[in-house]
Coordinates of C-alpha atoms in Angstrom, one line a residue:
Chain A
M118 CA -30.9 -3.6 24.1
A119 CA -29.3 -5.5 21.2
A120 CA -32.2 -4.5 18.9
T121 CA -31.2 -0.8 19.3
L122 CA -27.9 -1.2 17.5
P123 CA -28.2 0.7 14.3
P124 CA -26.9 -1.1 11.2
P125 CA -23.5 0.1 9.9
R126 CA -23.3 1.6 6.4
L127 CA -21.8 -0.6 3.7
L128 CA -19.6 1.6 1.5
P129 CA -18.0 0.1 -1.6
S130 CA -14.2 0.5 -1.7
G131 CA -14.0 -0.7 -5.3
D132 CA -15.1 -4.2 -6.3
S133 CA -12.9 -6.1 -3.9
A134 CA -13.4 -4.4 -0.5
I135 CA -16.3 -3.1 1.6
T136 CA -15.9 -0.3 4.2
V137 CA -18.3 -1.2 7.0
E138 CA -18.8 2.2 8.6
F139 CA -20.2 2.4 12.2
S140 CA -19.6 6.1 12.7
R141 CA -18.1 9.1 10.9
N142 CA -16.5 10.3 14.1
I143 CA -13.9 9.0 16.6
D144 CA -16.2 7.2 19.0
D145 CA -15.3 4.5 21.5
A146 CA -18.6 2.8 21.2
A147 CA -18.2 2.6 17.4
N148 CA -14.7 1.3 17.8
G149 CA -16.0 -1.3 20.1
R150 CA -18.4 -2.4 17.4
V151 CA -15.7 -2.4 14.8
L152 CA -13.5 -4.7 16.9
A153 CA -16.5 -6.9 17.8
L154 CA -17.3 -7.3 14.1
D155 CA -13.6 -8.0 13.3
R156 CA -13.6 -10.8 15.9
A157 CA -16.9 -12.2 14.6
M158 CA -15.5 -12.3 11.0
A159 CA -12.5 -14.1 12.3
D160 CA -14.5 -16.6 14.3
T161 CA -16.8 -17.5 11.4
P162 CA -14.7 -17.2 8.3
V163 CA -16.5 -16.5 5.1
E164 CA -15.4 -18.0 1.8
G165 CA -13.9 -15.3 -0.3
V166 CA -13.0 -12.9 2.5
T167 CA -9.2 -12.3 2.4
E168 CA -8.4 -9.8 5.1
T169 CA -10.1 -7.4 7.5
V170 CA -8.6 -4.1 8.6
P171 CA -10.2 -2.4 11.7
T172 CA -10.0 1.4 12.1
Y173 CA -11.5 3.8 14.6
R174 CA -14.9 3.8 13.1
S175 CA -15.0 1.2 10.3
L176 CA -13.9 -2.3 9.3
L177 CA -12.5 -2.6 5.9
V178 CA -13.3 -6.1 4.6
H179 CA -11.1 -7.2 1.6
Y180 CA -12.6 -10.0 -0.5
D181 CA -12.3 -11.8 -3.8
P182 CA -15.2 -10.8 -6.1
V183 CA -14.8 -14.0 -8.0
R184 CA -15.7 -16.0 -4.9
I185 CA -18.3 -13.8 -3.3
S186 CA -20.4 -10.9 -4.5
F187 CA -20.8 -7.5 -2.9
E188 CA -24.5 -8.3 -2.1
A189 CA -23.9 -11.7 -0.5
L190 CA -21.0 -10.5 1.6
G191 CA -22.9 -7.3 2.6
E192 CA -25.9 -9.3 3.8
H193 CA -23.6 -11.6 5.9
I194 CA -21.8 -8.6 7.4
L195 CA -25.1 -6.8 8.3
A196 CA -26.3 -10.0 10.0
L197 CA -23.0 -10.2 12.1
A198 CA -23.0 -6.5 12.9
Q199 CA -26.4 -6.6 14.5
L200 CA -25.6 -9.4 16.9
P201 CA -25.2 -8.2 20.4
I202 CA -21.6 -7.3 21.2
P203 CA -20.2 -10.1 23.3
E204 CA -18.9 -9.5 26.8
A205 CA -15.5 -7.9 26.4
T206 CA -12.9 -10.6 26.0
K207 CA -9.9 -10.4 28.3
T208 CA -8.0 -7.2 27.5
R209 CA -4.3 -7.3 27.3
R210 CA -2.7 -4.4 29.1
W211 CA 0.8 -3.2 28.2
R212 CA 3.1 -0.8 30.1
I213 CA 5.2 1.1 27.5
P214 CA 8.3 2.9 28.7
V215 CA 8.7 6.4 27.3
V216 CA 11.5 8.9 27.7
Y217 CA 9.8 12.3 27.5
G218 CA 11.1 15.6 26.2
G219 CA 14.6 16.8 25.1
E220 CA 15.8 15.3 21.9
H221 CA 13.4 12.4 22.4
G222 CA 10.3 14.6 22.4
V223 CA 11.2 17.9 20.7
D224 CA 7.6 19.3 21.0
L225 CA 7.1 18.8 24.7
E226 CA 8.1 22.4 25.7
D227 CA 5.9 23.9 23.0
V228 CA 2.9 21.7 23.9
A229 CA 3.3 22.9 27.5
K230 CA 3.4 26.5 26.4
T231 CA 0.4 26.1 24.1
L232 CA -1.5 24.4 26.9
K233 CA -0.3 27.0 29.4
T234 CA 1.4 24.6 31.8
T235 CA 4.8 23.0 32.5
P236 CA 6.4 20.1 30.6
D237 CA 6.3 18.0 33.8
D238 CA 2.5 18.5 34.0
I239 CA 2.1 17.4 30.3
V240 CA 4.1 14.3 31.1
A241 CA 2.0 13.7 34.2
R242 CA -1.2 14.1 32.3
H243 CA 0.0 11.8 29.4
V244 CA 1.2 9.1 31.9
A245 CA -2.1 9.3 33.8
G246 CA -4.1 8.2 30.7
D247 CA -5.6 4.8 30.2
Y248 CA -5.4 4.2 26.5
R249 CA -6.7 1.6 24.0
V250 CA -5.2 0.6 20.6
A251 CA -8.1 1.8 18.4
M252 CA -6.3 0.9 15.2
I253 CA -2.9 0.2 13.7
G254 CA -2.3 1.7 10.3
F255 CA -0.5 4.0 7.9
T256 CA 2.9 2.3 8.3
P257 CA 3.8 -1.0 10.1
G258 CA 3.1 -0.9 13.8
W259 CA 1.8 2.7 13.9
S260 CA -0.6 2.4 16.8
Y261 CA -3.4 4.9 17.2
L262 CA -4.6 5.1 20.7
S263 CA -7.9 6.4 22.0
G264 CA -8.3 7.8 25.5
L265 CA -6.3 11.1 25.4
A266 CA -7.5 13.5 28.0
A267 CA -9.5 16.4 26.7
S268 CA -7.0 18.8 28.3
M269 CA -4.3 17.4 26.0
Q270 CA -6.1 17.8 22.7
M271 CA -4.7 20.3 20.3
P272 CA -4.6 20.7 16.5
R273 CA -1.9 19.1 14.5
R274 CA 1.1 21.0 13.4
Q275 CA 0.7 23.4 10.5
N276 CA 3.7 22.0 8.8
P277 CA 4.1 18.2 9.1
R278 CA 7.6 17.0 9.6
L279 CA 9.1 15.0 6.8
L280 CA 10.9 12.7 9.2
T281 CA 10.2 11.8 12.8
P282 CA 12.2 9.2 14.7
A283 CA 11.3 5.6 15.1
G284 CA 9.6 4.9 18.5
T285 CA 8.1 8.4 18.6
V286 CA 5.2 8.9 21.1
S287 CA 3.1 11.8 20.0
I288 CA -0.3 13.5 20.3
G289 CA -2.5 14.8 17.4
G290 CA -6.1 16.0 17.7
V291 CA -8.0 13.7 20.1
Q292 CA -5.4 10.9 19.7
T293 CA -2.1 9.8 21.0
G294 CA 0.1 7.3 19.2
V295 CA 3.2 5.2 19.1
Q296 CA 4.9 5.0 15.8
C297 CA 7.4 2.2 15.1
L298 CA 9.3 3.3 12.0
A299 CA 10.8 6.7 11.2
G300 CA 8.5 8.6 8.9
P301 CA 6.6 11.8 8.3
S302 CA 4.2 13.1 10.9
G303 CA 2.2 16.2 11.7
W304 CA 1.7 15.3 15.3
H305 CA 3.4 16.8 18.4
L306 CA 6.3 14.7 19.6
L307 CA 6.3 14.2 23.3
G308 CA 8.8 11.4 23.7
Q309 CA 10.3 8.2 22.5
T310 CA 9.9 4.5 23.4
A311 CA 12.4 1.7 22.8
V312 CA 9.4 -0.6 22.2
R313 CA 9.3 -1.9 18.6
T314 CA 5.6 -2.5 17.8
Y315 CA 6.9 -4.1 14.6
Q316 CA 10.1 -6.0 14.4
L317 CA 10.9 -8.4 11.6
H318 CA 12.0 -11.9 12.6
R319 CA 10.8 -11.4 16.1
D320 CA 8.0 -13.5 17.6
P321 CA 5.5 -11.8 17.5
T322 CA 6.4 -9.6 14.5
F323 CA 3.6 -7.2 15.5
L324 CA 3.4 -6.6 19.3
L325 CA 0.1 -4.8 19.7
E326 CA -3.4 -5.8 18.6
P327 CA -6.4 -3.5 18.1
G328 CA -8.2 -3.4 21.5
D329 CA -5.1 -3.8 23.7
A330 CA -4.9 -1.4 26.7
I331 CA -1.8 0.8 27.1
T332 CA -0.3 2.7 30.0
F333 CA 2.8 4.8 29.6
V334 CA 5.6 4.7 32.1
P335 CA 8.2 7.5 32.2
V336 CA 11.9 6.4 32.1
D337 CA 15.2 8.4 32.0
T338 CA 17.5 8.6 29.0
K339 CA 19.9 6.0 30.5
T340 CA 17.1 3.5 30.8
F341 CA 15.9 4.3 27.3
A342 CA 19.3 3.6 25.9
E343 CA 19.5 0.3 27.7
Q344 CA 16.1 -0.7 26.6
D345 CA 16.8 0.4 23.1
R346 CA 19.8 -1.9 22.9
A347 CA 17.8 -4.8 24.3
A348 CA 14.9 -4.2 21.9
A349 CA 17.3 -4.0 19.0
A350 CA 18.5 -7.5 19.9
G351 CA 14.9 -8.7 19.8
E352 CA 13.9 -8.4 23.4
I353 CA 10.3 -7.2 24.1
V354 CA 10.8 -4.2 26.5
A355 CA 7.1 -3.5 26.8
E356 CA 5.7 -5.1 30.0
L357 CA 2.5 -7.2 29.7
M358 CA 0.6 -6.7 32.9
P359 CA -0.8 -9.6 34.8
S360 CA -4.6 -9.7 34.5
Chain B
M6 CA 23.5 -20.6 -10.1
S7 CA 23.4 -18.1 -12.9
K8 CA 22.9 -14.5 -12.2
L9 CA 22.0 -11.2 -13.8
V10 CA 24.2 -8.3 -12.8
I11 CA 22.5 -5.0 -13.1
T12 CA 24.8 -2.8 -15.2
S13 CA 22.5 0.2 -15.1
I14 CA 19.0 0.9 -13.9
G15 CA 16.8 4.0 -13.4
P16 CA 14.8 4.9 -10.3
A17 CA 11.4 3.3 -9.6
S18 CA 12.8 -0.2 -10.3
S19 CA 12.5 -3.0 -7.8
V20 CA 11.8 -6.7 -7.3
Q21 CA 8.1 -7.3 -7.0
D22 CA 5.8 -10.3 -7.0
G23 CA 2.2 -10.9 -6.0
G24 CA 2.8 -9.0 -2.7
R25 CA 2.2 -9.8 0.9
P26 CA -1.5 -9.4 1.8
G27 CA -2.7 -10.4 5.2
S28 CA -1.1 -7.9 7.6
Q29 CA -2.8 -4.6 6.7
R30 CA -4.5 -4.7 10.1
Y31 CA -1.0 -4.0 11.5
G32 CA -0.2 -1.3 9.0
L33 CA 1.8 -3.4 6.6
V34 CA 0.8 -2.7 3.1
P35 CA 0.9 -5.7 0.6
S36 CA 3.1 -3.9 -2.1
G37 CA 3.5 -6.2 -5.1
A38 CA 3.5 -5.5 -8.9
M39 CA 1.9 -2.4 -10.2
D40 CA 0.6 -4.4 -13.2
R41 CA -0.3 -7.9 -12.2
L42 CA -1.3 -9.0 -15.7
A43 CA 2.1 -8.1 -17.1
L44 CA 3.9 -9.8 -14.2
A45 CA 1.9 -12.9 -14.8
A46 CA 2.5 -12.8 -18.5
A47 CA 6.3 -12.5 -18.1
N48 CA 6.3 -15.4 -15.6
T49 CA 4.1 -17.6 -17.7
L50 CA 6.5 -17.2 -20.6
V51 CA 9.3 -18.7 -18.7
G52 CA 7.2 -21.4 -16.9
N53 CA 7.0 -19.8 -13.5
E54 CA 4.0 -19.4 -11.2
P55 CA 2.1 -16.3 -12.4
F56 CA 3.0 -14.1 -9.4
A57 CA 6.6 -15.2 -8.9
A58 CA 9.1 -12.4 -8.3
A59 CA 10.3 -10.4 -11.3
V60 CA 12.1 -7.1 -11.8
E61 CA 9.7 -4.3 -12.1
I62 CA 11.5 -1.7 -14.3
G63 CA 10.3 1.9 -14.2
P64 CA 10.1 4.2 -17.2
F65 CA 13.8 4.6 -17.7
G66 CA 16.4 2.4 -19.4
A67 CA 18.2 -0.5 -17.8
A68 CA 20.9 -3.1 -18.7
F69 CA 21.6 -6.6 -17.3
T70 CA 24.5 -8.9 -17.9
A71 CA 24.4 -12.7 -17.4
R72 CA 27.2 -14.2 -15.3
G73 CA 27.9 -17.7 -14.3
G74 CA 25.8 -19.3 -17.0
A75 CA 23.0 -18.6 -19.4
V76 CA 19.8 -16.9 -18.1
R77 CA 16.4 -17.3 -19.7
I78 CA 14.2 -14.2 -19.3
A79 CA 10.9 -12.8 -20.5
L80 CA 9.8 -9.2 -20.9
S81 CA 6.3 -8.0 -20.6
G82 CA 4.4 -4.7 -19.8
A83 CA 5.4 -1.3 -21.2
S84 CA 6.6 -1.3 -24.7
R85 CA 10.3 -0.3 -25.2
N86 CA 13.3 -1.2 -27.2
A87 CA 15.2 -4.2 -26.0
D88 CA 18.1 -6.2 -27.3
I89 CA 20.5 -8.9 -26.2
A90 CA 23.9 -8.3 -27.6
G91 CA 22.3 -6.5 -30.5
R92 CA 19.6 -9.1 -31.2
P93 CA 16.2 -7.4 -30.8
V94 CA 13.9 -8.8 -28.2
A95 CA 10.1 -8.0 -28.5
V96 CA 7.9 -7.3 -25.5
D97 CA 5.8 -10.4 -24.5
T98 CA 8.4 -12.9 -25.6
S99 CA 11.0 -15.0 -23.8
A100 CA 14.7 -14.9 -24.7
T101 CA 18.0 -16.2 -23.4
L102 CA 21.2 -14.4 -22.5
A103 CA 24.3 -16.5 -22.9
D104 CA 26.9 -16.2 -20.2
G105 CA 28.5 -12.7 -20.5
E106 CA 25.8 -11.3 -22.8
T107 CA 24.1 -8.0 -21.9
M108 CA 20.4 -7.2 -22.3
T109 CA 19.7 -3.5 -22.9
L110 CA 16.3 -1.9 -22.4
G111 CA 15.4 1.6 -23.7
F112 CA 12.9 4.0 -22.1
A113 CA 9.3 3.0 -21.9
R114 CA 7.4 4.3 -24.9
S115 CA 3.9 3.4 -23.9
G116 CA 3.2 2.3 -20.4
S117 CA 5.4 2.9 -17.4
F118 CA 6.5 -0.5 -16.0
S119 CA 8.1 -3.5 -17.6
Y120 CA 8.5 -6.9 -15.9
L121 CA 11.6 -9.0 -16.4
A122 CA 10.9 -12.5 -15.3
F123 CA 13.7 -15.1 -14.9
E124 CA 13.2 -18.8 -15.6
G125 CA 13.3 -20.4 -12.2
G126 CA 12.5 -17.1 -10.5
I127 CA 14.7 -14.8 -8.4
A128 CA 16.5 -16.3 -5.5
G129 CA 15.7 -14.6 -2.2
E130 CA 14.4 -14.9 1.4
P131 CA 10.7 -14.2 1.4
D132 CA 9.2 -12.1 4.3
F133 CA 5.5 -12.7 4.9
G134 CA 5.6 -14.9 1.8
S135 CA 6.9 -12.3 -0.6
L136 CA 10.2 -10.9 -2.0
S137 CA 8.5 -7.5 -2.9
V138 CA 10.4 -4.5 -1.9
N139 CA 8.8 -2.2 0.7
A140 CA 11.8 0.0 1.6
R141 CA 10.0 1.8 4.4
A142 CA 9.3 -1.5 6.3
G143 CA 12.8 -2.8 5.5
L144 CA 11.3 -5.6 3.4
G145 CA 12.3 -7.1 0.1
S146 CA 14.8 -9.6 -1.0
P147 CA 17.5 -9.9 -2.2
Y148 CA 17.7 -6.2 -1.5
P149 CA 15.2 -4.3 0.8
R150 CA 15.3 -1.2 -1.4
P151 CA 14.9 -0.2 -5.1
L152 CA 17.5 -1.8 -7.4
Q153 CA 20.8 -0.1 -8.1
S154 CA 23.6 -0.6 -10.6
G155 CA 25.9 -3.4 -9.4
D156 CA 23.1 -5.4 -7.7
E157 CA 23.1 -9.1 -8.6
L158 CA 20.0 -11.3 -8.9
Q159 CA 20.6 -15.0 -8.6
T160 CA 18.6 -17.5 -10.7
K161 CA 18.7 -20.9 -12.2
P162 CA 20.7 -21.7 -15.3
A163 CA 18.6 -21.5 -18.5
S164 CA 16.9 -24.8 -19.3
G165 CA 17.2 -24.5 -23.1
A166 CA 13.5 -24.6 -23.5
P167 CA 12.2 -23.1 -26.8
E168 CA 11.5 -19.4 -26.7
R169 CA 7.9 -18.4 -26.8
R170 CA 5.6 -15.4 -27.2
I171 CA 2.4 -14.7 -25.4
E172 CA -0.7 -13.3 -27.1
L173 CA -2.5 -10.8 -24.9
P174 CA -5.8 -9.4 -25.9
A175 CA -5.9 -5.8 -27.1
T176 CA -7.5 -3.4 -24.6
A177 CA -10.8 -2.2 -25.9
E178 CA -11.5 0.2 -23.0
A179 CA -9.8 3.6 -23.2
S180 CA -11.1 5.1 -20.0
I181 CA -10.3 4.0 -16.5
R182 CA -13.4 2.6 -14.8
V183 CA -14.2 3.5 -11.2
V184 CA -17.0 2.7 -8.8
W185 CA -18.1 5.6 -6.6
G186 CA -17.2 5.6 -2.9
P187 CA -16.5 4.9 -0.1
Q188 CA -16.9 8.7 0.6
D189 CA -18.5 10.1 -2.6
D190 CA -21.2 11.6 -0.3
E191 CA -18.5 14.1 0.8
F192 CA -18.8 15.6 -2.7
A193 CA -21.7 17.4 -4.4
D194 CA -23.2 16.0 -7.6
D195 CA -21.5 18.7 -9.7
A196 CA -18.1 17.8 -8.3
K197 CA -18.6 14.2 -9.1
Q198 CA -19.8 15.2 -12.6
L199 CA -16.7 17.4 -13.1
F200 CA -14.5 14.4 -12.0
I201 CA -16.1 12.2 -14.7
D202 CA -16.3 14.9 -17.4
S203 CA -12.7 16.0 -17.1
E204 CA -9.4 15.0 -18.6
W205 CA -6.8 14.0 -16.1
K206 CA -3.0 13.6 -16.2
I207 CA -0.7 11.8 -13.9
S208 CA 1.9 14.1 -12.3
A209 CA 5.6 13.3 -12.6
T210 CA 5.8 13.5 -8.8
S211 CA 4.1 10.1 -8.5
D212 CA 5.4 6.8 -7.2
R213 CA 4.5 3.4 -6.0
M214 CA 2.7 5.0 -3.0
G215 CA 0.4 7.3 -4.9
Y216 CA -0.3 8.8 -8.4
R217 CA -1.0 12.4 -8.1
L218 CA -3.6 13.6 -10.7
E219 CA -3.6 17.0 -12.4
G220 CA -6.9 18.4 -13.6
P221 CA -9.7 20.6 -12.3
V222 CA -10.1 21.1 -8.5
I223 CA -12.6 18.7 -7.0
K224 CA -14.2 20.6 -4.1
H225 CA -15.4 18.9 -0.9
L226 CA -18.7 19.4 0.7
H227 CA -17.5 19.3 4.3
G228 CA -13.8 19.9 4.2
H229 CA -11.0 17.5 3.5
N230 CA -10.5 15.8 6.9
I231 CA -12.3 12.6 7.7
V232 CA -11.5 10.1 10.4
S233 CA -8.9 7.7 9.0
D234 CA -10.3 4.6 7.5
G235 CA -8.8 1.7 5.4
T236 CA -7.4 2.1 1.9
V237 CA -7.2 -0.2 -1.1
N238 CA -5.2 -0.1 -4.4
G239 CA -7.0 2.4 -6.5
S240 CA -8.5 4.5 -3.7
L241 CA -9.0 8.0 -5.2
Q242 CA -8.5 10.3 -2.2
V243 CA -9.0 14.0 -2.5
P244 CA -6.8 16.1 -0.3
G245 CA -7.3 19.8 0.6
N246 CA -6.0 21.1 -2.7
G247 CA -8.7 19.2 -4.6
Q248 CA -6.2 17.3 -6.8
P249 CA -6.9 13.6 -6.3
I250 CA -4.2 11.1 -5.4
V251 CA -4.8 7.5 -6.5
L252 CA -3.3 5.1 -3.9
M253 CA -0.9 2.5 -5.3
P254 CA 0.5 -0.8 -4.0
D255 CA 2.9 0.9 -1.5
R256 CA 0.1 3.2 0.0
G257 CA -0.5 3.7 3.7
T258 CA -3.0 1.2 4.9
S259 CA -5.2 4.0 6.3
G260 CA -5.8 7.5 5.2
G261 CA -7.7 10.6 6.4
Y262 CA -8.8 12.2 3.1
P263 CA -12.3 11.5 1.6
K264 CA -12.2 8.9 -1.2
I265 CA -14.5 9.9 -4.0
A266 CA -14.2 6.7 -6.0
T267 CA -12.0 3.6 -6.5
V268 CA -10.4 2.3 -9.6
I269 CA -11.9 -1.1 -10.4
S270 CA -9.5 -4.0 -9.9
A271 CA -9.6 -5.1 -13.5
D272 CA -8.4 -1.7 -14.7
F273 CA -5.8 -1.1 -11.9
G274 CA -2.8 -2.4 -13.9
R275 CA -3.8 -0.5 -17.0
F276 CA -4.1 2.6 -14.8
A277 CA -0.7 2.0 -13.2
Q278 CA 0.8 1.8 -16.7
T279 CA -0.6 5.2 -17.8
P280 CA 2.5 7.4 -18.4
A281 CA 2.8 10.6 -16.6
G282 CA 1.5 13.5 -18.7
R283 CA -0.9 11.5 -20.9
A284 CA -4.5 12.7 -20.8
F285 CA -7.1 10.1 -19.8
R286 CA -10.6 10.0 -18.4
F287 CA -12.5 8.1 -15.7
K288 CA -15.8 6.3 -16.2
A289 CA -18.1 5.4 -13.4
V290 CA -19.6 1.9 -13.6
S291 CA -21.9 -0.1 -11.4
M292 CA -20.8 -2.6 -8.9
A293 CA -22.2 -5.3 -11.1
E294 CA -20.1 -4.2 -14.0
A295 CA -17.0 -3.9 -11.9
Q296 CA -17.4 -7.4 -10.5
A297 CA -18.1 -8.8 -13.9
A298 CA -14.9 -7.2 -15.1
A299 CA -13.1 -8.7 -12.1
R300 CA -14.3 -12.2 -13.1
Q301 CA -13.2 -11.6 -16.7
F302 CA -9.8 -10.4 -15.5
A303 CA -9.5 -13.6 -13.4
D304 CA -10.4 -15.7 -16.5
L305 CA -7.7 -13.8 -18.5
L306 CA -5.1 -14.6 -15.8
R307 CA -6.1 -18.2 -15.8
S308 CA -5.9 -18.4 -19.6
L309 CA -2.3 -17.2 -19.9
P310 CA -0.7 -20.7 -20.3
D311 CA -3.1 -21.2 -23.3
R312 CA -1.9 -18.0 -24.9
L313 CA 1.7 -19.1 -25.3
R314 CA 2.8 -19.5 -29.0
P315 CA 6.0 -20.7 -30.5
I316 CA 8.3 -17.8 -31.7
E317 CA 8.8 -17.7 -35.4
S318 CA 11.7 -15.6 -36.4
F319 CA 9.4 -13.7 -38.8
D320 CA 7.1 -12.6 -36.0
L321 CA 10.0 -11.5 -33.8
N322 CA 11.6 -9.4 -36.5
I323 CA 8.5 -7.6 -37.5
D324 CA 7.7 -6.8 -33.9
A325 CA 11.2 -5.7 -33.2
L326 CA 11.3 -3.5 -36.3
Q327 CA 8.0 -1.9 -35.4
D328 CA 9.3 -1.2 -32.0
A329 CA 12.5 0.2 -33.4
N330 CA 10.7 2.4 -35.9
V331 CA 8.7 4.3 -33.3
A332 CA 11.5 4.7 -30.9
G333 CA 12.2 8.2 -29.7
Y334 CA 8.9 9.9 -30.7
A335 CA 7.1 9.4 -27.5
V336 CA 9.5 9.0 -24.7
S337 CA 7.7 9.1 -21.3
A338 CA 7.0 12.5 -20.0
V339 CA 8.6 11.7 -16.7
D340 CA 12.2 12.2 -16.2
A341 CA 14.7 10.9 -13.7
A342 CA 14.8 14.2 -11.8
T343 CA 11.2 14.3 -10.9
W344 CA 10.2 10.6 -10.6
Q345 CA 10.7 10.5 -6.9
V346 CA 11.4 7.6 -4.6
A347 CA 9.6 9.3 -1.8
S348 CA 6.8 11.6 -3.0
P349 CA 5.0 14.4 -1.4
A350 CA 2.1 11.9 -1.0
D351 CA 4.3 10.5 1.7
V352 CA 4.4 13.5 3.9
S353 CA 0.7 13.9 4.7
G354 CA 0.1 11.3 7.3
P355 CA -0.4 10.0 9.9
D356 CA -4.0 11.2 10.1

């Protein structure tokens, strides 16, 4: 079985980083291999590797070319990438509270119209999903989740918004996501969470890790406001499920 | 403590150091100086660690006044007029402001960014080991935002050490070297050839996130959307309009446009210093050449302390006069109205 794993492609990202590409597409199996290689690189540190960045389909390995060459690092990575993927380590599962619709999710009504259903049904479908943190990127704490139901998938907005609120929970293409900071986005905004996936001077600064499992829980605006105050004070309002 | 009070400063000026690598897996970009060699040269001149925090000053003028004691500084990077209370200060030298004296910097003439290092460094509270400003993430100290008039930067009183200059090698290479990839297979050979054969200019709507290039349209083979993957400083991504954007130290950590090539690390600072509107070319090199250049660049950084020289007044005056004589003929093509703090590069993501 292990012998059938195809080798990833080693793509140069300049002279100080290698993109280890497992797939060109969004693919849970490829993401599993990305996260497995990421763990393997962390478990057996290589002199000269400075940082690894998992994404849906690739692992970006930053290195110092003074300490290790592209060829030597590439060989090491290929060897690690062909090892059988270890049994899934214990997955952390988070419950993330979301207030859906209204001012917190300004696109909920439009999404329901586009998908020819009701806002309540969209919320029910989104809450029913079992999601994984496939990657964190773009801005601090922006968590891209895999596992969005096929019935919820729709193209991104024609005109990206210049500013979307901190804590926005949105859908875009085959993905759903939780953004931490206010910023531009072309995704459809369904709701808002008080959870800060990134918060300076809190322990941990970054709440979620790639590979974590996520479930969304609907809350009302009053609960959101209370949670938002608590979160602002440094409390972690996401619930870590007992495993 | 002594301090420098900012009496005036243009946009695109911020405190920067070696940056905060290590958290890109959480979406936190390292930031840090656009031109690491210039940062290291300025710090070396005043006896600091090479990547200590300094003021990165954009293409426009600035003025600083010493308060509470004398402040010893060094200026490196873009060439521009500089004086302390009327005494000319050359680029790549140290100098001291007496208490109450003002240092005035003109517009950048060649290059875009200058580095003003303070002997003893800038006092601040590091986050993730860095004082570098990343306004979006609320990071940076003493101010988590670009610098403004009235800001105060605390430092140690000047030691009275003799002033020095630093001898940096002249740049032999005119073009900006790149290695192909990671997604050059998203482009036909003739598109890659067009990229190499063409002159490019940096748009004035560029910033620390990305430099937008103006030149021929680089067409994609399979459209402009790829599944997001990781980015590096110098990633040359090509969005739908075919006009590449080179990702800079405040980039998003991931991006969903194909990246045709990557600026090599040894040339990144020189690229960052290229003024908006000036024509330049890219040159594709092998990985072996890029990594040899990276080793040479590391050797150059290590050699900086050996490149310090005493300042003789003769040298200083000639340099200053030469600087003064060319003033005004080649003011940077960017202007304050268009050099944006948040560029359109900002609005594309998330992918």
